[in-house]
Coordinates of C-alpha atoms in Angstrom, one line a residue:
M1 CA 29.9 27.3 14.6
L2 CA 33.1 25.9 16.9
R3 CA 33.5 26.7 20.7
I4 CA 36.5 26.5 22.2
L5 CA 37.1 26.4 25.8
L6 CA 40.6 27.4 27.7
V7 CA 41.9 26.3 31.3
D8 CA 44.9 27.7 33.2
D9 CA 44.8 28.7 36.9
E10 CA 47.5 31.8 35.9
P11 CA 44.9 34.6 35.5
L12 CA 47.4 36.4 33.5
E13 CA 48.7 33.6 30.7
L14 CA 44.8 32.8 30.9
Q15 CA 43.9 36.3 29.4
A16 CA 46.9 36.3 27.2
L17 CA 45.8 33.4 25.9
R18 CA 42.0 34.5 25.4
D19 CA 42.8 38.3 24.0
H20 CA 45.9 37.6 21.9
V21 CA 44.8 35.5 19.3
D22 CA 41.9 36.7 16.6
W23 CA 39.8 33.8 17.2
K24 CA 37.0 35.0 15.1
R25 CA 39.6 34.4 11.6
L26 CA 40.1 30.9 13.2
G27 CA 36.7 30.2 12.8
I28 CA 36.4 30.0 16.8
D29 CA 32.9 31.7 17.6
Q30 CA 32.9 31.0 20.8
V31 CA 35.5 31.8 23.5
D32 CA 35.0 30.5 27.0
T33 CA 37.4 30.5 30.3
A34 CA 38.4 28.4 33.3
K35 CA 40.8 28.7 36.0
N36 CA 40.9 24.9 36.7
G37 CA 40.0 21.4 35.7
R38 CA 37.1 21.1 37.9
I39 CA 35.6 24.0 37.0
A40 CA 36.4 23.2 33.6
Y41 CA 34.5 19.7 33.6
E42 CA 31.5 21.5 34.8
M43 CA 31.7 23.9 31.9
V44 CA 32.3 21.1 29.6
L45 CA 28.9 19.0 30.7
D46 CA 27.3 22.0 30.3
Q47 CA 28.0 23.3 26.9
E48 CA 30.3 21.1 25.2
P49 CA 33.0 22.9 23.4
D50 CA 34.5 21.5 20.4
I51 CA 38.3 22.1 21.5
V52 CA 39.6 22.4 25.0
I53 CA 43.0 23.8 25.4
T54 CA 44.5 23.2 29.0
D55 CA 47.4 23.2 30.6
V56 CA 48.9 20.4 32.3
H57 CA 49.4 21.4 36.5
M58 CA 46.5 23.2 37.9
P59 CA 45.4 22.6 41.3
V60 CA 41.8 20.8 42.5
M61 CA 42.1 18.9 38.7
D62 CA 45.1 19.1 36.3
G63 CA 44.7 18.7 32.4
I64 CA 45.6 15.1 32.5
M65 CA 42.6 13.9 34.7
L66 CA 40.9 16.7 33.3
A67 CA 41.4 15.3 29.8
R68 CA 40.7 11.6 30.6
K69 CA 37.3 12.7 31.7
I70 CA 36.4 15.1 28.6
R71 CA 37.6 11.6 26.6
D72 CA 35.2 9.4 28.7
L73 CA 32.5 11.6 28.2
N74 CA 32.4 12.7 24.2
Q75 CA 35.6 11.6 22.2
R76 CA 34.3 13.6 19.4
I77 CA 36.0 17.1 21.7
K78 CA 39.5 17.2 21.1
V79 CA 42.0 18.4 24.3
V80 CA 45.3 20.6 23.2
F81 CA 48.3 20.7 26.3
L82 CA 49.7 23.7 26.9
S83 CA 53.0 22.7 28.9
G84 CA 57.0 23.8 29.1
Y85 CA 60.0 21.6 28.9
D86 CA 59.6 20.2 32.2
D87 CA 56.6 18.3 31.2
F88 CA 57.7 16.9 28.7
S89 CA 57.5 13.3 29.1
Y90 CA 54.2 13.7 30.7
V91 CA 52.3 15.3 27.7
Q92 CA 54.0 12.2 25.8
S93 CA 51.7 9.8 27.6
A94 CA 49.1 12.3 27.4
L95 CA 49.4 12.2 24.2
Q96 CA 49.0 8.6 23.6
M97 CA 45.5 9.0 25.7
G98 CA 44.2 10.5 23.0
A99 CA 44.8 14.3 23.3
A100 CA 44.6 15.8 20.1
D101 CA 48.2 17.8 20.0
Y102 CA 50.1 20.1 22.4
L103 CA 52.0 23.6 22.7
L104 CA 55.5 24.1 24.6
K105 CA 55.9 27.1 26.3
P106 CA 56.4 29.9 25.6
F107 CA 54.4 29.6 22.5
T108 CA 53.1 32.3 19.7
A109 CA 50.1 33.3 18.3
A110 CA 51.0 31.6 15.3
D111 CA 52.0 28.7 17.2
I112 CA 48.3 28.9 18.4
E113 CA 46.8 29.3 14.8
N114 CA 48.7 26.3 13.5
V115 CA 47.1 23.8 16.6
I116 CA 43.8 24.9 15.6
L117 CA 44.1 24.2 12.2
K118 CA 45.4 21.3 12.4
V119 CA 43.1 20.7 15.2
K120 CA 39.9 21.6 13.0
E121 CA 41.0 19.3 9.9
A122 CA 40.7 16.3 12.7
L123 CA 37.2 17.6 13.5
N124 CA 36.0 17.8 9.8
R125 CA 37.6 14.2 9.4
D126 CA 35.4 13.1 12.5
M127 CA 32.7 14.7 11.2
L128 CA 32.7 13.3 8.3
F129 CA 33.5 10.0 9.5
T130 CA 29.9 9.8 11.9
H131 CA 28.3 11.0 9.2
S132 CA 28.7 8.0 6.9
L133 CA 28.7 6.1 9.8
E134 CA 24.8 7.5 10.8
T135 CA 24.1 7.3 7.1
L136 CA 24.9 4.0 6.6
E137 CA 22.9 2.7 10.3
Q138 CA 19.9 5.0 8.7
Q139 CA 19.8 2.6 5.9
L140 CA 20.5 -0.5 8.1
L141 CA 17.9 0.6 10.1
E142 CA 15.0 0.9 6.8
R143 CA 16.5 -1.9 5.5
L144 CA 15.7 -4.2 8.5
C145 CA 12.0 -2.4 8.6
L146 CA 11.3 -3.1 4.5
E147 CA 13.4 -6.3 3.7
G148 CA 12.3 -9.5 4.1
D149 CA 12.6 -11.9 7.2
A150 CA 15.6 -13.9 5.1
Q151 CA 17.6 -10.7 4.8
Q152 CA 17.2 -10.0 8.6
P153 CA 19.9 -11.9 10.0
V154 CA 22.7 -10.3 7.7
L155 CA 21.2 -7.1 8.5
L156 CA 21.7 -7.3 12.0
E157 CA 24.5 -8.4 11.9
E158 CA 26.0 -5.7 10.2
L159 CA 23.9 -3.3 12.3
A160 CA 25.6 -4.5 15.4
R161 CA 29.1 -4.0 13.4
T162 CA 28.2 -0.5 12.6
R163 CA 27.0 0.3 16.0
K164 CA 30.1 -0.9 17.4
L165 CA 32.2 1.9 15.5
S166 CA 29.5 4.6 16.0
S167 CA 28.2 4.0 19.7
G168 CA 24.4 4.5 18.4
A169 CA 21.6 3.6 20.3
D170 CA 19.9 0.3 20.1
Q171 CA 16.7 1.1 21.6
Y172 CA 13.9 3.1 19.4
G173 CA 10.6 4.3 19.3
M174 CA 8.9 4.2 15.9
M175 CA 5.9 5.9 13.9
I176 CA 4.4 6.1 10.3
F177 CA 2.6 8.6 8.2
F178 CA -0.2 7.7 5.9
S179 CA -0.3 9.5 2.3
V180 CA 2.5 11.4 2.2
S181 CA 4.9 12.1 -0.9
G182 CA 8.4 13.6 -1.3
K183 CA 11.7 12.1 -0.7
S184 CA 12.7 16.2 0.1
L185 CA 10.3 15.5 3.1
V186 CA 12.4 12.7 4.7
D187 CA 15.7 15.0 4.3
H188 CA 14.1 17.9 6.2
L189 CA 12.9 16.0 8.9
L190 CA 16.5 14.6 9.7
K191 CA 17.9 17.6 9.5
Y192 CA 15.7 19.3 11.9
V193 CA 14.2 16.8 14.2
A194 CA 16.6 16.3 16.9
G195 CA 15.4 13.0 18.4
I196 CA 14.5 10.9 14.8
H197 CA 17.7 8.5 14.3
A198 CA 16.3 7.4 10.7
A199 CA 13.4 8.3 7.9
W200 CA 12.4 6.5 4.6
M201 CA 9.0 7.0 2.2
D202 CA 7.8 3.2 2.0
E203 CA 5.0 3.9 -1.4
N204 CA 3.5 7.3 0.1
R205 CA 3.8 6.2 3.8
L206 CA 6.4 8.2 6.0
G207 CA 8.4 5.6 8.4
I208 CA 10.1 7.2 11.1
I209 CA 12.6 5.6 14.1
L210 CA 13.1 7.7 17.1
R211 CA 16.0 7.4 19.6
G212 CA 14.7 5.5 22.5
Y213 CA 14.7 8.5 24.9
A214 CA 12.4 10.4 22.2
D215 CA 9.1 10.7 23.5
P216 CA 7.1 9.5 20.7
Y217 CA 3.7 11.4 21.2
D218 CA 5.7 14.9 21.6
N219 CA 7.9 14.5 18.6
G220 CA 5.1 13.2 16.8
L221 CA 3.3 16.4 16.9
K222 CA 5.7 18.2 16.0
I223 CA 6.5 16.4 12.8
Q224 CA 2.9 16.8 12.2
E225 CA 3.0 20.7 12.5
L226 CA 6.7 20.3 10.6
L227 CA 5.1 18.3 7.9
E228 CA 1.7 20.9 7.7
K229 CA 4.1 24.0 7.2
L230 CA 5.8 22.1 4.4
T231 CA 3.0 21.1 2.6
G232 CA -0.3 22.7 4.1
F233 CA -2.0 19.8 4.8
P234 CA -2.4 17.6 8.6
Y235 CA -1.4 14.2 7.8
S236 CA -2.4 11.5 10.1
G237 CA -0.7 9.4 11.0
A238 CA 0.1 6.6 14.4
Y239 CA 2.3 5.9 17.0
L240 CA 4.0 3.0 18.8
A241 CA 3.5 3.3 23.0
E242 CA 6.7 1.1 23.4
R243 CA 9.9 3.3 23.0
S244 CA 12.3 0.6 23.8
L245 CA 12.2 -1.3 20.4
K246 CA 15.4 -3.8 19.9
D247 CA 16.3 -4.2 16.4
T248 CA 15.1 -7.8 15.8
Q249 CA 11.3 -6.1 16.5
L250 CA 11.9 -3.1 13.9
R251 CA 10.0 -5.6 11.3
S252 CA 7.1 -6.9 12.8
S253 CA 6.5 -3.2 14.4
W254 CA 6.4 -1.8 10.7
Q255 CA 4.4 -4.1 10.0
A256 CA 2.0 -2.9 12.3
L257 CA 1.6 0.4 12.0
K258 CA 1.2 -0.3 8.3
E259 CA -1.4 -2.5 9.4
M260 CA -3.2 1.1 10.9
E261 CA -3.9 2.6 7.4
D262 CA -7.4 1.5 6.8
D263 CA -8.3 2.5 10.2
V264 CA -6.3 5.9 10.4
Y265 CA -8.3 6.5 6.9
Y266 CA -11.3 7.1 8.0
L267 CA -10.0 9.3 11.2
P268 CA -10.1 13.4 10.5
A269 CA -7.3 14.5 8.8
G270 CA -4.4 15.0 11.3
S271 CA -5.1 12.7 14.0
F272 CA -1.9 10.6 15.2
V273 CA -3.5 7.6 17.1
K274 CA -1.6 5.3 20.0
V275 CA -0.4 1.6 19.0
S276 CA 0.3 -1.4 21.2
I277 CA 1.5 -4.1 20.5
A278 CA 0.6 -7.4 23.2
P279 CA 3.4 -10.3 23.4
D280 CA 1.2 -12.1 20.8
G281 CA 1.1 -9.7 18.6
T282 CA -2.2 -8.7 18.4
I283 CA -2.3 -5.1 17.7
S284 CA -4.5 -2.6 19.8
S285 CA -5.1 1.1 19.2
D286 CA -7.0 4.3 21.6
F287 CA -9.7 4.2 19.3
S288 CA -11.9 1.4 17.9
F289 CA -14.7 2.3 15.2
Y290 CA -14.9 -1.4 13.8
P291 CA -16.9 -4.8 15.4
P292 CA -14.2 -7.4 15.2
P293 CA -15.5 -10.4 13.6
H294 CA -15.4 -10.0 10.0
V295 CA -13.9 -7.8 7.1
F296 CA -15.8 -7.0 3.6
T297 CA -13.4 -7.2 0.9
D298 CA -16.0 -5.4 -1.4
L299 CA -19.3 -4.3 -0.6
P300 CA -22.2 -6.5 -1.0
D301 CA -24.3 -5.9 -4.1
S302 CA -27.8 -5.3 -1.7
V303 CA -26.0 -2.2 -0.1
L304 CA -24.6 -0.9 -3.3
E305 CA -28.3 -0.7 -4.8
E306 CA -29.5 0.5 -1.7
A307 CA -27.5 4.0 -2.0
L308 CA -27.8 4.0 -5.4
S309 CA -31.8 4.2 -5.5
R310 CA -31.2 6.8 -2.0
L311 CA -28.9 9.0 -4.2
E312 CA -30.7 8.7 -7.1
Q313 CA -34.0 10.0 -5.2
L314 CA -32.2 13.5 -4.5
F315 CA -32.6 14.0 -8.4
P316 CA -33.9 15.9 -9.6
Y317 CA -33.9 18.4 -6.8
E318 CA -31.2 20.0 -5.5
N319 CA -30.9 20.0 -2.0
E320 CA -26.8 19.5 -0.9
T321 CA -27.8 19.0 2.9
E322 CA -29.6 16.2 2.2
T323 CA -26.5 15.0 -0.4
E324 CA -24.1 15.1 2.2
A325 CA -26.2 13.6 4.8
E326 CA -26.9 10.7 2.2
I327 CA -22.9 10.3 1.7
D328 CA -22.3 10.4 5.6
R329 CA -24.7 7.6 6.0
L330 CA -23.0 5.9 3.4
L331 CA -19.7 6.6 4.5
K332 CA -20.4 5.2 8.1
R333 CA -22.3 2.7 7.1
L334 CA -19.4 1.7 5.0
R335 CA -16.6 2.1 8.3
E336 CA -19.0 0.0 9.8
M337 CA -18.8 -2.6 7.4
R338 CA -14.4 -2.3 8.1
L339 CA -14.6 -1.7 4.5
S340 CA -10.4 -1.2 3.5
R341 CA -9.8 2.0 1.9
R342 CA -8.9 0.4 -1.6
S343 CA -12.3 -1.4 -1.5
L344 CA -14.0 1.6 0.1
E345 CA -12.6 3.8 -2.8
N346 CA -13.2 0.8 -5.4
A347 CA -17.2 0.8 -4.3
I348 CA -17.5 4.4 -4.2
W349 CA -16.5 4.4 -7.8
R350 CA -18.6 1.9 -8.9
M351 CA -21.0 3.7 -7.7
L352 CA -21.1 7.0 -8.9
L353 CA -20.5 5.9 -12.3
L354 CA -23.4 3.5 -11.9
L355 CA -25.7 6.4 -11.1
E356 CA -23.7 8.6 -13.5
R357 CA -25.1 6.2 -16.6
R358 CA -28.6 6.1 -15.1
L359 CA -29.7 9.7 -15.0
S360 CA -27.4 9.8 -18.2
S361 CA -29.8 7.1 -20.4
G362 CA -32.3 8.2 -22.5
S363 CA -30.6 11.1 -23.3
G364 CA -28.3 11.0 -26.5
S365 CA -25.6 12.9 -24.9
P366 CA -21.9 11.1 -24.6
Y367 CA -21.5 9.6 -21.3
R368 CA -18.8 11.2 -19.7
P369 CA -17.5 10.2 -16.1
A370 CA -17.7 13.3 -13.3
L371 CA -14.6 11.4 -11.5
S372 CA -11.5 9.2 -12.0
L373 CA -10.7 6.3 -9.4
T374 CA -6.9 8.2 -10.0
Q375 CA -8.9 10.9 -8.0
L376 CA -10.1 9.0 -5.6
E377 CA -7.5 7.0 -4.3
G378 CA -5.3 10.3 -4.0
C379 CA -7.3 11.2 -1.4
R380 CA -5.3 11.4 2.0
C381 CA -8.7 11.1 4.4
V382 CA -12.1 10.0 4.2
G383 CA -13.1 13.8 4.9
E384 CA -11.1 14.0 1.9
L385 CA -13.4 11.6 -0.4
K386 CA -16.2 13.4 1.0
A387 CA -15.7 16.4 -0.2
L388 CA -14.5 15.0 -3.4
L389 CA -17.5 13.3 -4.1
L390 CA -19.7 16.1 -3.2
G391 CA -18.3 18.2 -6.0
S392 CA -18.8 15.0 -8.0
F393 CA -22.4 15.3 -7.2
R394 CA -22.6 18.6 -8.2
Q395 CA -20.9 17.7 -11.7
V396 CA -23.5 15.0 -11.8
L397 CA -26.7 17.4 -11.6
I398 CA -25.0 19.9 -14.0
T399 CA -25.1 17.0 -16.5
Y400 CA -28.6 16.0 -15.5
Q401 CA -29.9 19.3 -15.7
E402 CA -28.4 19.7 -18.9
N403 CA -30.0 16.4 -20.6
A404 CA -33.4 17.7 -18.7
G405 CA -33.6 20.6 -20.7
G406 CA -30.5 22.5 -20.3
K407 CA -29.5 25.8 -17.6
N408 CA -33.0 27.2 -19.3
A409 CA -35.0 24.4 -17.7
Y410 CA -32.9 24.5 -15.1
V411 CA -33.6 28.5 -13.6
V412 CA -37.1 27.7 -14.4
R413 CA -37.8 24.8 -12.0
R414 CA -35.6 26.3 -9.1
V415 CA -37.6 29.4 -8.9
K416 CA -40.9 27.4 -8.5
E417 CA -39.4 25.2 -6.1
Y418 CA -38.3 27.9 -4.1
V419 CA -41.8 29.5 -4.7
Q420 CA -43.7 26.2 -3.6
Q421 CA -41.5 25.7 -0.4
H422 CA -41.3 29.4 0.9
Y423 CA -45.0 30.9 -0.5
G424 CA -46.3 31.6 3.1
E425 CA -43.2 33.9 4.0
P426 CA -42.4 37.7 2.3
M427 CA -40.4 37.5 -1.1
T428 CA -38.5 39.0 -3.3
V429 CA -37.0 37.9 -6.6
D430 CA -33.2 39.0 -5.1
A431 CA -34.0 36.3 -2.4
I432 CA -34.7 33.6 -5.4
A433 CA -31.8 34.9 -7.3
D434 CA -29.4 34.6 -4.7
E435 CA -31.1 31.1 -3.9
I436 CA -30.0 29.7 -7.2
H437 CA -27.2 31.8 -7.8
F438 CA -27.8 34.3 -10.8
S439 CA -28.2 38.0 -11.6
V440 CA -31.6 39.0 -10.6
N441 CA -32.2 40.3 -14.4
Y442 CA -31.1 37.3 -15.4
V443 CA -33.9 34.7 -13.4
R444 CA -36.6 36.9 -13.9
S445 CA -35.2 36.9 -18.4
I446 CA -35.2 33.5 -18.3
F447 CA -38.5 32.6 -16.1
K448 CA -40.4 34.6 -18.1
E449 CA -39.1 33.3 -21.0
G450 CA -39.6 29.9 -20.5
T451 CA -43.3 30.5 -18.9
G452 CA -44.6 33.5 -20.4
Q453 CA -45.2 35.2 -16.9
T454 CA -43.7 37.2 -14.5
I455 CA -41.9 35.8 -11.3
L456 CA -44.5 38.0 -9.7
E457 CA -47.8 36.7 -11.8
Y458 CA -46.2 33.1 -10.7
V459 CA -46.2 33.7 -6.8
T460 CA -50.1 35.1 -6.9
D461 CA -50.9 32.5 -9.0
Y462 CA -49.4 29.7 -6.6
R463 CA -50.6 31.6 -3.4
F464 CA -54.1 32.0 -4.0
A465 CA -53.9 28.2 -5.5
R466 CA -52.7 27.2 -2.1
A467 CA -55.5 29.6 -0.9
C468 CA -58.3 28.1 -2.6
E469 CA -57.3 24.7 -1.0
L470 CA -56.9 25.7 2.3
L471 CA -60.4 27.4 2.1
K472 CA -62.3 24.1 2.1
D473 CA -60.8 23.3 5.7
P474 CA -63.8 24.5 7.6
T475 CA -61.6 24.5 10.7
L476 CA -59.5 27.2 9.0
K477 CA -60.2 31.0 9.7
V478 CA -60.1 33.4 6.5
R479 CA -57.9 35.4 7.9
E480 CA -55.5 32.4 8.9
V481 CA -55.3 31.4 5.4
A482 CA -54.9 34.6 4.5
N483 CA -51.2 34.7 6.4
M484 CA -50.8 30.8 5.6
V485 CA -50.4 31.8 2.3
G486 CA -48.2 35.5 2.7
Y487 CA -50.6 37.7 3.3
E488 CA -50.7 39.5 6.8
N489 CA -53.6 42.1 5.2
I490 CA -56.6 40.7 5.1
S491 CA -58.9 43.4 3.7
Y492 CA -56.0 43.2 0.6
F493 CA -56.1 39.6 0.1
G494 CA -59.8 39.6 0.2
S495 CA -59.9 42.4 -2.4
V496 CA -57.4 40.4 -5.0
F497 CA -58.9 37.5 -4.5
T498 CA -62.8 39.0 -5.0
K499 CA -61.1 40.1 -8.3
R500 CA -59.5 37.1 -8.9
Y501 CA -62.8 34.9 -8.3
H502 CA -65.8 37.3 -8.6
L503 CA -66.3 35.9 -5.0
T504 CA -65.6 36.5 -1.9
P505 CA -63.0 33.9 0.7
N506 CA -66.2 33.5 2.0
E507 CA -68.5 32.9 -0.6
Y508 CA -66.4 30.7 -2.2
R509 CA -65.5 28.6 0.3
K510 CA -69.5 28.1 0.7
K511 CA -69.8 27.0 -2.7
F512 CA -67.7 23.4 -1.0
L513 CA -69.6 23.2 2.2

């Protein structure tokens, strides 16, 4: 979309210029007018047109002064003069000053069209040249961050030469996002986020240099939002509080941000951390997870064995709440040890392999790891790693259950566990089936096949076995015992008890007092 500003102090000539040319056909989408140079300059400041066609002689501010002020403001804007033959020498000097072209009065619509086409070609050349310079500058900024100390002097010199041509900024902000993949994301960000000066991929890290005027926090949140829309994941990152970095500070600043990767990994997905660099190079951030004295490069065997032992105790029981709590305790311990991300992944993998091998030993089944190291390395934050671990433990549990007697044995065991935990409450087969995620008919059939009795028979047997134990406690009344094993009707409890044991509850109690 091109914009043109027409400037003339003669209303009729200005109207004719505006209305008698098919600007749309020439690719001009917006046509504005001004009656003198001062008004025109205010409109240039506000709207930044691509082309200005101005009369030479005007009150308040003439065309030559307007052109000079436009040149000082933005050399990309093309100025075309309107003049009579009497002013031609005047216009010639203006052309030497940098005006794009001129039109001698009287002129036709065809004359204007020819000039506009020439000016559009000049705009296209400028755009290509500017784009080439911007691309070159982006590449140099990226190389300054990524290449070693030996290349820095050459890159800095080349950047200085490029900047003389482009009038680019020499003060920057910087940020990083972790566990990002896809070069297309870089192109998208450069296209749609105005404050970005350069962007690149360094393995799975997205590096961004901001123009000095761009607020790093606000722009970072916009970039996070855009990345999440494009990928569906809230990436975590870090940004430098300093927003006036010099060319010579880019490499060290990038290295400082990269050092935040292990720290940010332990934070929730979508975290965005402010980082400060002291004059002595000390790095600090707006969160503090770790004690500073020591960083473990590997998981000590004692910690590994303790974690294995605690997790192994969760089998053969299936309690996802306890499993998740144990994983949380382990990750918290590793975080406090300042274990790096790679060391954490290796430690978790070792622990899971050992746990699987222990649980499968003696089963005669081939050992099949539930999780690969590559899968662990693909986790973008500790929250994803935790979810992956929980899924792996479910798989390990299934393998364990299969080795311990197959699905049928699992169903029988889970039904018994449920009854033993809830015998004092109202209980239905439907509730038990929901708890272990099988259909009611399937649970009934498998339990009968595996135990030789129905679930209701097992519930009754277990309740009265517990009642017999409780009746041995003289402090408990018979009514209390009945309620404790799931019977609210004391008469019904007494009737069933007598039928089973040929003694009333009180008679049974007297045998043990």
